[in-house]
mmCIF file of C-alpha atoms in Angstrom:
data_model
loop_
_atom_site.group_PDB
_atom_site.id
_atom_site.type_symbol
_atom_site.label_atom_id
_atom_site.label_comp_id
_atom_site.label_asym_id
_atom_site.label_seq_id
_atom_site.Cartn_x
_atom_site.Cartn_y
_atom_site.Cartn_z
ATOM 1 C CA GLN W 23 0.144 0.048 0.222
ATOM 2 C CA VAL W 24 1.053 3.474 -1.683
ATOM 3 C CA ARG W 25 1.639 5.719 1.358
ATOM 4 C CA LEU W 26 2.947 10.068 1.070
ATOM 5 C CA GLN W 27 3.511 11.682 4.207
ATOM 6 C CA GLU W 28 4.212 15.599 4.342
ATOM 7 C CA SER W 29 7.203 16.701 6.768
ATOM 8 C CA GLY W 30 8.419 20.397 7.590
ATOM 9 C CA PRO W 31 7.675 23.760 9.586
ATOM 10 C CA GLY W 32 4.435 24.137 10.661
ATOM 11 C CA LEU W 33 5.393 28.392 10.988
ATOM 12 C CA VAL W 34 6.464 30.191 8.897
ATOM 13 C CA LYS W 35 7.333 34.129 8.868
ATOM 14 C CA PRO W 36 6.963 36.397 6.164
ATOM 15 C CA SER W 37 9.396 36.942 3.356
ATOM 16 C CA GLN W 38 10.908 33.942 4.522
ATOM 17 C CA THR W 39 11.153 30.338 2.407
ATOM 18 C CA LEU W 40 8.234 27.607 2.643
ATOM 19 C CA SER W 41 9.863 23.581 2.731
ATOM 20 C CA LEU W 42 8.219 20.875 2.676
ATOM 21 C CA THR W 43 9.124 17.071 1.800
ATOM 22 C CA CYS W 44 7.063 14.517 1.054
ATOM 23 C CA THR W 45 8.373 10.624 1.963
ATOM 24 C CA VAL W 46 6.635 8.231 -0.039
ATOM 25 C CA SER W 47 6.509 4.417 1.224
ATOM 26 C CA GLY W 48 5.167 1.138 -0.211
ATOM 27 C CA GLY W 49 6.685 1.988 -3.554
ATOM 28 C CA SER W 50 9.795 3.200 -5.405
ATOM 29 C CA ILE W 51 9.495 7.074 -6.491
ATOM 30 C CA SER W 52 11.955 6.405 -8.854
ATOM 31 C CA SER W 53 9.416 3.650 -10.759
ATOM 32 C CA GLY W 54 8.637 6.333 -14.137
ATOM 33 C CA SER W 55 4.857 5.276 -14.186
ATOM 34 C CA TYR W 56 3.936 8.914 -12.133
ATOM 35 C CA PHE W 57 3.847 11.983 -11.091
ATOM 36 C CA TRP W 58 4.745 13.441 -7.367
ATOM 37 C CA SER W 59 2.979 16.259 -7.100
ATOM 38 C CA TRP W 60 2.121 18.791 -4.121
ATOM 39 C CA ILE W 61 -1.397 20.634 -3.878
ATOM 40 C CA ARG W 62 -2.124 22.905 -1.481
ATOM 41 C CA GLN W 63 -5.680 24.342 0.839
ATOM 42 C CA PRO W 64 -6.553 27.247 2.534
ATOM 43 C CA ALA W 65 -8.893 26.754 5.578
ATOM 44 C CA GLY W 66 -12.796 27.503 3.865
ATOM 45 C CA MET W 67 -11.973 26.786 0.116
ATOM 46 C CA GLY W 68 -10.767 24.670 -2.459
ATOM 47 C CA LEU W 69 -8.158 22.759 -4.118
ATOM 48 C CA GLU W 70 -4.511 24.325 -5.860
ATOM 49 C CA TRP W 71 -2.192 22.604 -7.526
ATOM 50 C CA ILE W 72 0.601 23.648 -6.977
ATOM 51 C CA GLY W 73 3.264 21.975 -9.269
ATOM 52 C CA ARG W 74 4.680 17.921 -10.213
ATOM 53 C CA ILE W 75 8.032 16.481 -10.730
ATOM 54 C CA TYR W 76 8.642 13.635 -12.323
ATOM 55 C CA SER W 77 11.470 10.699 -11.528
ATOM 56 C CA SER W 78 14.114 12.234 -14.450
ATOM 57 C CA GLY W 79 13.526 15.464 -12.204
ATOM 58 C CA SER W 80 11.903 17.597 -15.090
ATOM 59 C CA ALA W 81 9.137 19.668 -13.143
ATOM 60 C CA ASN W 82 6.168 21.690 -14.279
ATOM 61 C CA TYR W 83 4.463 24.459 -12.017
ATOM 62 C CA SER W 84 0.884 26.231 -11.601
ATOM 63 C CA PRO W 85 1.554 29.520 -13.626
ATOM 64 C CA SER W 86 0.433 31.658 -10.764
ATOM 65 C CA LEU W 87 3.023 30.625 -8.703
ATOM 66 C CA LYS W 88 5.988 29.867 -11.130
ATOM 67 C CA SER W 89 8.314 32.743 -10.371
ATOM 68 C CA ARG W 90 8.362 31.559 -6.743
ATOM 69 C CA VAL W 91 8.777 27.628 -6.789
ATOM 70 C CA THR W 92 10.882 24.637 -7.113
ATOM 71 C CA ILE W 93 10.433 20.988 -6.669
ATOM 72 C CA SER W 94 13.013 18.681 -6.252
ATOM 73 C CA ILE W 95 13.299 14.969 -6.090
ATOM 74 C CA ASP W 96 15.765 12.431 -4.314
ATOM 75 C CA THR W 97 14.866 8.932 -5.028
ATOM 76 C CA SER W 98 17.534 7.704 -3.156
ATOM 77 C CA LYS W 99 15.335 9.024 0.015
ATOM 78 C CA ASN W 100 11.985 8.007 -2.205
ATOM 79 C CA GLN W 101 11.620 11.547 -0.797
ATOM 80 C CA PHE W 102 10.462 15.366 -3.063
ATOM 81 C CA SER W 103 10.277 17.869 -1.701
ATOM 82 C CA LEU W 104 9.269 21.799 -1.982
ATOM 83 C CA GLU W 105 10.020 25.029 -1.406
ATOM 84 C CA LEU W 106 8.168 28.520 -2.003
ATOM 85 C CA THR W 107 9.759 31.384 -1.924
ATOM 86 C CA SER W 108 8.858 35.494 -0.614
ATOM 87 C CA VAL W 109 5.365 34.247 1.003
ATOM 88 C CA THR W 110 3.150 35.938 2.775
ATOM 89 C CA ALA W 111 -0.421 35.117 5.044
ATOM 90 C CA ALA W 112 -2.048 34.184 1.585
ATOM 91 C CA ASP W 113 0.155 31.146 1.234
ATOM 92 C CA THR W 114 -0.476 29.838 4.532
ATOM 93 C CA ALA W 115 -2.759 26.691 3.600
ATOM 94 C CA VAL W 116 -2.918 22.890 3.749
ATOM 95 C CA TYR W 117 0.166 21.565 1.643
ATOM 96 C CA TYR W 118 -0.582 18.193 0.537
ATOM 97 C CA CYS W 119 1.704 15.753 -1.494
ATOM 98 C CA ALA W 120 0.522 13.265 -3.977
ATOM 99 C CA ARG W 121 0.648 11.327 -6.895
ATOM 100 C CA ALA W 122 -1.465 10.386 -10.317
ATOM 101 C CA PRO W 123 0.036 8.195 -13.695
ATOM 102 C CA SER W 124 2.170 9.261 -16.010
ATOM 103 C CA VAL W 125 -0.714 9.133 -17.795
ATOM 104 C CA ALA W 126 -2.610 12.411 -19.682
ATOM 105 C CA GLY W 127 -5.234 12.952 -17.345
ATOM 106 C CA SER W 128 -5.266 10.620 -14.870
ATOM 107 C CA ALA W 129 -5.929 11.303 -11.395
ATOM 108 C CA PHE W 130 -4.491 11.618 -7.838
ATOM 109 C CA ASP W 131 -4.601 8.083 -6.816
ATOM 110 C CA TYR W 132 -2.886 8.307 -3.461
ATOM 111 C CA TRP W 133 -2.787 11.612 -1.161
ATOM 112 C CA GLY W 134 -0.424 12.606 1.951
ATOM 113 C CA GLN W 135 -2.753 13.773 5.119
ATOM 114 C CA GLY W 136 -1.346 17.000 4.469
ATOM 115 C CA THR W 137 0.100 19.150 6.711
ATOM 116 C CA LEU W 138 -0.746 22.548 7.988
ATOM 117 C CA VAL W 139 1.427 25.798 7.200
ATOM 118 C CA THR W 140 0.664 29.311 8.830
ATOM 119 C CA VAL W 141 2.956 32.375 7.325
ATOM 120 C CA SER W 142 3.324 34.812 10.152
ATOM 121 C CA SER W 143 5.358 37.072 12.359
ATOM 122 C CA SER T 19 -7.228 28.360 -18.911
ATOM 123 C CA TYR T 20 -9.728 26.121 -17.811
ATOM 124 C CA VAL T 21 -12.804 26.475 -16.045
ATOM 125 C CA LEU T 22 -14.682 24.306 -13.948
ATOM 126 C CA THR T 23 -18.428 24.735 -12.446
ATOM 127 C CA GLN T 24 -19.503 23.514 -9.660
ATOM 128 C CA PRO T 25 -22.642 24.161 -7.607
ATOM 129 C CA PRO T 26 -21.530 25.346 -3.648
ATOM 130 C CA SER T 27 -24.501 23.102 -1.775
ATOM 131 C CA VAL T 28 -26.037 19.968 -2.417
ATOM 132 C CA SER T 29 -28.868 19.184 0.034
ATOM 133 C CA VAL T 30 -30.378 15.681 0.222
ATOM 134 C CA ALA T 31 -32.384 12.744 2.417
ATOM 135 C CA PRO T 32 -30.889 9.643 3.324
ATOM 136 C CA GLY T 33 -31.883 7.535 1.185
ATOM 137 C CA GLN T 34 -32.524 9.555 -2.069
ATOM 138 C CA THR T 35 -29.962 10.379 -4.346
ATOM 139 C CA ALA T 36 -27.582 13.037 -4.898
ATOM 140 C CA ARG T 37 -26.037 14.679 -7.710
ATOM 141 C CA ILE T 38 -23.419 17.086 -7.925
ATOM 142 C CA THR T 39 -23.078 18.668 -11.483
ATOM 143 C CA CYS T 40 -19.041 19.712 -12.955
ATOM 144 C CA GLY T 41 -19.284 22.378 -15.941
ATOM 145 C CA GLY T 42 -17.121 23.360 -18.404
ATOM 146 C CA ASN T 43 -16.690 23.749 -22.060
ATOM 147 C CA ASN T 44 -16.825 20.697 -23.871
ATOM 148 C CA ILE T 45 -15.452 18.690 -21.010
ATOM 149 C CA GLU T 46 -17.335 15.546 -22.714
ATOM 150 C CA SER T 47 -13.964 15.218 -24.106
ATOM 151 C CA LYS T 48 -11.833 15.164 -20.933
ATOM 152 C CA SER T 49 -11.711 12.842 -18.355
ATOM 153 C CA VAL T 50 -13.608 14.126 -14.937
ATOM 154 C CA HIS T 51 -11.940 12.512 -11.226
ATOM 155 C CA TRP T 52 -14.205 13.098 -8.805
ATOM 156 C CA TYR T 53 -12.481 13.535 -5.140
ATOM 157 C CA GLN T 54 -14.644 13.309 -1.287
ATOM 158 C CA GLN T 55 -13.460 15.726 1.466
ATOM 159 C CA LYS T 56 -14.770 15.281 4.875
ATOM 160 C CA PRO T 57 -13.059 17.743 7.423
ATOM 161 C CA GLY T 58 -9.915 17.422 8.365
ATOM 162 C CA GLN T 59 -8.783 14.761 5.724
ATOM 163 C CA ALA T 60 -7.374 14.559 2.748
ATOM 164 C CA PRO T 61 -9.234 14.147 -0.466
ATOM 165 C CA VAL T 62 -10.038 10.579 -1.267
ATOM 166 C CA LEU T 63 -10.376 9.441 -5.205
ATOM 167 C CA VAL T 64 -14.462 8.096 -5.806
ATOM 168 C CA VAL T 65 -14.222 8.096 -9.385
ATOM 169 C CA TYR T 66 -11.967 8.718 -12.303
ATOM 170 C CA ASP T 67 -12.297 8.869 -15.763
ATOM 171 C CA ASP T 68 -15.660 9.627 -15.831
ATOM 172 C CA GLY T 69 -17.121 6.645 -14.691
ATOM 173 C CA GLU T 70 -14.532 4.345 -13.058
ATOM 174 C CA ARG T 71 -14.230 3.592 -9.591
ATOM 175 C CA PRO T 72 -11.492 2.977 -7.798
ATOM 176 C CA SER T 73 -10.992 -0.292 -5.540
ATOM 177 C CA GLY T 74 -12.877 0.206 -2.113
ATOM 178 C CA ILE T 75 -15.876 2.737 -3.058
ATOM 179 C CA PRO T 76 -19.034 1.413 -3.049
ATOM 180 C CA GLU T 77 -21.608 1.283 -6.284
ATOM 181 C CA ARG T 78 -23.056 3.505 -4.829
ATOM 182 C CA PHE T 79 -21.120 6.612 -6.465
ATOM 183 C CA SER T 80 -21.251 6.678 -9.937
ATOM 184 C CA GLY T 81 -20.261 9.199 -13.003
ATOM 185 C CA SER T 82 -20.909 10.590 -16.445
ATOM 186 C CA ASN T 83 -20.014 13.068 -18.703
ATOM 187 C CA SER T 84 -22.040 14.606 -22.000
ATOM 188 C CA GLY T 85 -21.536 17.625 -23.615
ATOM 189 C CA ASN T 86 -20.275 20.591 -21.036
ATOM 190 C CA THR T 87 -21.167 18.616 -17.416
ATOM 191 C CA ALA T 88 -19.975 15.991 -15.821
ATOM 192 C CA THR T 89 -22.057 14.407 -13.187
ATOM 193 C CA LEU T 90 -21.385 12.351 -9.683
ATOM 194 C CA THR T 91 -24.206 10.582 -8.481
ATOM 195 C CA ILE T 92 -24.845 9.467 -4.671
ATOM 196 C CA SER T 93 -27.833 6.782 -4.668
ATOM 197 C CA ARG T 94 -28.991 5.553 -1.189
ATOM 198 C CA VAL T 95 -27.715 8.717 0.469
ATOM 199 C CA GLU T 96 -26.016 7.645 3.794
ATOM 200 C CA ALA T 97 -25.169 10.326 6.503
ATOM 201 C CA GLY T 98 -21.980 9.058 6.479
ATOM 202 C CA ASP T 99 -21.883 10.760 2.208
ATOM 203 C CA GLU T 100 -21.253 13.606 3.473
ATOM 204 C CA ALA T 101 -18.091 15.949 3.025
ATOM 205 C CA ASP T 102 -16.952 18.354 0.397
ATOM 206 C CA TYR T 103 -17.015 16.984 -3.300
ATOM 207 C CA TYR T 104 -14.188 18.266 -5.692
ATOM 208 C CA CYS T 105 -14.651 17.090 -9.703
ATOM 209 C CA GLN T 106 -11.047 17.478 -11.683
ATOM 210 C CA VAL T 107 -9.880 17.470 -14.913
ATOM 211 C CA TRP T 108 -6.538 17.425 -16.926
ATOM 212 C CA ASP T 109 -6.003 19.727 -18.992
ATOM 213 C CA SER T 110 -3.151 20.536 -22.581
ATOM 214 C CA GLY T 111 -3.061 23.919 -21.195
ATOM 215 C CA SER T 112 -0.177 25.547 -18.858
ATOM 216 C CA ASP T 113 -2.153 24.837 -15.594
ATOM 217 C CA PRO T 114 -2.721 20.745 -16.551
ATOM 218 C CA TYR T 115 -4.327 20.134 -13.589
ATOM 219 C CA VAL T 116 -7.813 21.975 -12.820
ATOM 220 C CA PHE T 117 -10.823 20.935 -9.977
ATOM 221 C CA GLY T 118 -13.561 22.905 -9.306
ATOM 222 C CA ALA T 119 -14.488 24.953 -6.372
ATOM 223 C CA GLY T 120 -16.191 22.404 -4.614
ATOM 224 C CA THR T 121 -19.411 21.338 -3.778
ATOM 225 C CA LYS T 122 -20.971 20.576 0.007
ATOM 226 C CA VAL T 123 -23.269 17.933 0.505
ATOM 227 C CA THR T 124 -25.692 17.953 3.134
ATOM 228 C CA VAL T 125 -27.591 14.756 4.716
ATOM 229 C CA LEU T 126 -30.571 15.775 5.624
#
């Protein structure tokens, strides 16, 4: 059974960098069959896709966040990570990591439990 | 970018049928996925590729997609079905993963 688990600081100061890691268990992140994504959800609001990475390291980002986002992958640790720079209160949200098969149009079949990140001084 | 439109809320009595719509331009040309999210929990995939069910999802959950509207149908609604439901598609544009704003299903 595949499991994804987010980890990282729950509190980040404005203008600083938000850094989260997703650890994958029950399957290899380097199998080449999946895209690995970050998705966020502000309190009481909907889901927003942030970006994704493939096992090769190739990444795609949402146009609205592209200038501030970097997603990286560490296949030796079976992890992928998110960095979001110059954060503001608007970046306060629950951050999820999720998996989608690499076939175009596929759904997110596994999700992490989510981690709340609050941006505040 | 592609836009998905969902009603904010749907109310249904136990045992009845709930239908949640997801509107989009020529959405029938896309594969639509549906997620259930209960308070404080991560989303769970309940229908993928318009009408397929993942393992473990009850047959009460079904989906269809035609024209400009996709629909998630929950038959014989139970109290445990009360949740937010999100539709999602993949778009070939610059923002590939698009979510609807979500529909809150209330079981009366």
